[in-house]
Amino acid sequence: MIHLPPLLAASAVFYGVRWLRRGRVGTEDAARAIWSDAHPGDDVIRCAVSQDGRAALVESDWGMGVIGHNGRMVQRLDTVAVERSADGLTVHVPGDTVPLRLSQTEATDWHQRLSSSRPSIDAV
């Protein structure tokens, strides 16, 4: 049997629960909760969750953002590049590239919404 110090055990439980909670975006309500957790001052206006439930496009009073990596990446879209890919969209954030697997219809819709939302986004 493994014995963990109480603080280490409590941390493992806290982060484990948080990881499980963010395992999937799933629904619009879940996307709103994930976004609000990461950006508590933002008022979420609208969310579009991908068909597989692993990503979401979020429109808030601040602007547009994406939730990816099954809910573990929450990114405002002010300094990113977004491009179409064979599997959907690819979001290039500072220091990372995040592929979002989307249907062709979703990819077209999300790309259009992102392109028209903020001229500073480099949508190709």
mmCIF file of C-alpha atoms in Angstrom:
data_model
loop_
_atom_site.group_PDB
_atom_site.id
_atom_site.type_symbol
_atom_site.label_atom_id
_atom_site.label_comp_id
_atom_site.label_asym_id
_atom_site.label_seq_id
_atom_site.Cartn_x
_atom_site.Cartn_y
_atom_site.Cartn_z
ATOM 1 C CA MET A 1 0.000 0.000 0.000
ATOM 2 C CA ILE A 2 1.234 3.489 -0.865
ATOM 3 C CA HIS A 3 1.048 6.169 1.827
ATOM 4 C CA LEU A 4 0.894 9.760 0.637
ATOM 5 C CA PRO A 5 1.298 12.819 2.825
ATOM 6 C CA PRO A 6 -2.135 14.437 3.363
ATOM 7 C CA LEU A 7 -1.320 17.573 1.349
ATOM 8 C CA LEU A 8 -0.093 15.532 -1.602
ATOM 9 C CA ALA A 9 -3.162 13.293 -1.435
ATOM 10 C CA ALA A 10 -5.493 16.308 -1.290
ATOM 11 C CA SER A 11 -3.722 17.883 -4.287
ATOM 12 C CA ALA A 12 -4.024 14.669 -6.278
ATOM 13 C CA VAL A 13 -7.755 14.490 -5.554
ATOM 14 C CA PHE A 14 -8.315 18.187 -6.396
ATOM 15 C CA TYR A 15 -6.443 18.095 -9.695
ATOM 16 C CA GLY A 16 -7.840 14.673 -10.558
ATOM 17 C CA VAL A 17 -11.401 15.905 -10.116
ATOM 18 C CA ARG A 18 -10.627 19.040 -12.095
ATOM 19 C CA TRP A 19 -9.090 16.956 -14.891
ATOM 20 C CA LEU A 20 -12.116 14.652 -14.990
ATOM 21 C CA ARG A 21 -14.468 17.611 -15.067
ATOM 22 C CA ARG A 22 -12.615 19.005 -18.039
ATOM 23 C CA GLY A 23 -12.405 15.655 -19.854
ATOM 24 C CA ARG A 24 -14.964 16.718 -22.462
ATOM 25 C CA VAL A 25 -16.705 19.917 -23.371
ATOM 26 C CA GLY A 26 -19.888 17.994 -24.152
ATOM 27 C CA THR A 27 -22.647 20.594 -23.973
ATOM 28 C CA GLU A 28 -23.123 24.328 -24.303
ATOM 29 C CA ASP A 29 -23.627 24.598 -20.522
ATOM 30 C CA ALA A 30 -20.347 22.746 -19.918
ATOM 31 C CA ALA A 31 -18.560 25.042 -22.390
ATOM 32 C CA ARG A 32 -19.942 28.098 -20.583
ATOM 33 C CA ALA A 33 -18.752 26.700 -17.228
ATOM 34 C CA ILE A 34 -15.270 25.912 -18.575
ATOM 35 C CA TRP A 35 -14.980 29.388 -20.111
ATOM 36 C CA SER A 36 -16.242 31.105 -16.952
ATOM 37 C CA ASP A 37 -13.765 29.127 -14.855
ATOM 38 C CA ALA A 38 -10.868 30.340 -17.033
ATOM 39 C CA HIS A 39 -12.190 33.877 -17.633
ATOM 40 C CA PRO A 40 -14.487 34.762 -14.711
ATOM 41 C CA GLY A 41 -15.073 38.352 -15.831
ATOM 42 C CA ASP A 42 -16.410 37.428 -19.274
ATOM 43 C CA ASP A 43 -20.110 37.255 -20.064
ATOM 44 C CA VAL A 44 -20.628 34.347 -22.483
ATOM 45 C CA ILE A 45 -23.048 35.357 -25.225
ATOM 46 C CA ARG A 46 -23.053 32.204 -27.343
ATOM 47 C CA CYS A 47 -21.292 28.841 -27.631
ATOM 48 C CA ALA A 48 -21.029 26.323 -30.442
ATOM 49 C CA VAL A 49 -19.906 22.874 -29.310
ATOM 50 C CA SER A 50 -18.385 20.550 -31.906
ATOM 51 C CA GLN A 51 -20.365 17.472 -32.887
ATOM 52 C CA ASP A 52 -17.941 15.182 -31.038
ATOM 53 C CA GLY A 53 -18.105 17.370 -27.913
ATOM 54 C CA ARG A 54 -14.337 17.888 -27.714
ATOM 55 C CA ALA A 55 -14.155 21.579 -28.668
ATOM 56 C CA ALA A 56 -16.226 24.738 -28.501
ATOM 57 C CA LEU A 57 -16.246 28.140 -30.122
ATOM 58 C CA VAL A 58 -17.162 30.786 -27.544
ATOM 59 C CA GLU A 59 -18.385 34.315 -28.120
ATOM 60 C CA SER A 60 -18.197 36.514 -25.037
ATOM 61 C CA ASP A 61 -18.517 40.209 -24.350
ATOM 62 C CA TRP A 62 -14.711 40.266 -24.608
ATOM 63 C CA GLY A 63 -14.638 38.610 -28.041
ATOM 64 C CA MET A 64 -14.142 35.153 -29.541
ATOM 65 C CA GLY A 65 -12.352 32.195 -28.030
ATOM 66 C CA VAL A 66 -11.956 28.457 -28.366
ATOM 67 C CA ILE A 67 -11.985 25.548 -25.986
ATOM 68 C CA GLY A 68 -9.929 22.606 -27.219
ATOM 69 C CA HIS A 69 -7.921 19.600 -26.064
ATOM 70 C CA ASN A 70 -11.144 18.125 -24.628
ATOM 71 C CA GLY A 71 -11.689 21.221 -22.505
ATOM 72 C CA ARG A 72 -8.151 21.531 -21.148
ATOM 73 C CA MET A 73 -7.185 24.449 -23.442
ATOM 74 C CA VAL A 74 -9.203 27.645 -23.096
ATOM 75 C CA GLN A 75 -7.872 30.426 -25.317
ATOM 76 C CA ARG A 76 -8.980 33.923 -26.168
ATOM 77 C CA LEU A 77 -8.395 34.634 -29.821
ATOM 78 C CA ASP A 78 -6.561 37.922 -29.843
ATOM 79 C CA THR A 79 -3.039 36.835 -30.809
ATOM 80 C CA VAL A 80 -3.573 33.641 -32.750
ATOM 81 C CA ALA A 81 -3.730 32.412 -36.308
ATOM 82 C CA VAL A 82 -6.553 30.134 -37.403
ATOM 83 C CA GLU A 83 -6.397 28.056 -40.552
ATOM 84 C CA ARG A 84 -8.441 25.355 -42.233
ATOM 85 C CA SER A 85 -7.022 21.845 -42.190
ATOM 86 C CA ALA A 86 -8.128 18.485 -43.567
ATOM 87 C CA ASP A 87 -9.649 17.566 -40.183
ATOM 88 C CA GLY A 88 -11.176 20.944 -39.288
ATOM 89 C CA LEU A 89 -9.283 23.973 -38.009
ATOM 90 C CA THR A 90 -5.829 24.514 -36.579
ATOM 91 C CA VAL A 91 -5.377 27.252 -34.000
ATOM 92 C CA HIS A 92 -1.824 28.535 -33.597
ATOM 93 C CA VAL A 93 -1.430 30.071 -30.137
ATOM 94 C CA PRO A 94 1.863 31.373 -28.778
ATOM 95 C CA GLY A 95 3.994 28.310 -28.065
ATOM 96 C CA ASP A 96 1.445 25.727 -29.231
ATOM 97 C CA THR A 97 -0.572 24.471 -32.169
ATOM 98 C CA VAL A 98 -4.040 23.185 -31.359
ATOM 99 C CA PRO A 99 -5.827 21.030 -33.919
ATOM 100 C CA LEU A 100 -9.618 21.130 -33.607
ATOM 101 C CA ARG A 101 -11.241 18.158 -35.320
ATOM 102 C CA LEU A 102 -14.459 19.396 -36.847
ATOM 103 C CA SER A 103 -16.822 18.310 -39.575
ATOM 104 C CA GLN A 104 -16.413 20.209 -42.835
ATOM 105 C CA THR A 105 -19.639 22.110 -42.112
ATOM 106 C CA GLU A 106 -18.447 23.079 -38.625
ATOM 107 C CA ALA A 107 -14.997 24.042 -39.904
ATOM 108 C CA THR A 108 -16.519 26.322 -42.534
ATOM 109 C CA ASP A 109 -18.937 27.892 -40.035
ATOM 110 C CA TRP A 110 -16.323 28.393 -37.295
ATOM 111 C CA HIS A 111 -13.753 29.745 -39.748
ATOM 112 C CA GLN A 112 -16.292 32.252 -41.106
ATOM 113 C CA ARG A 113 -17.343 33.348 -37.633
ATOM 114 C CA LEU A 114 -13.730 33.756 -36.526
ATOM 115 C CA SER A 115 -12.745 35.619 -39.687
ATOM 116 C CA SER A 116 -15.569 38.115 -39.346
ATOM 117 C CA SER A 117 -15.362 38.558 -35.564
ATOM 118 C CA ARG A 118 -11.991 40.244 -35.178
ATOM 119 C CA PRO A 119 -9.913 41.643 -38.008
ATOM 120 C CA SER A 120 -6.755 41.081 -35.945
ATOM 121 C CA ILE A 121 -7.147 37.301 -36.254
ATOM 122 C CA ASP A 122 -5.045 35.923 -39.047
ATOM 123 C CA ALA A 123 -7.654 33.561 -40.520
ATOM 124 C CA VAL A 124 -6.342 31.873 -43.645
#
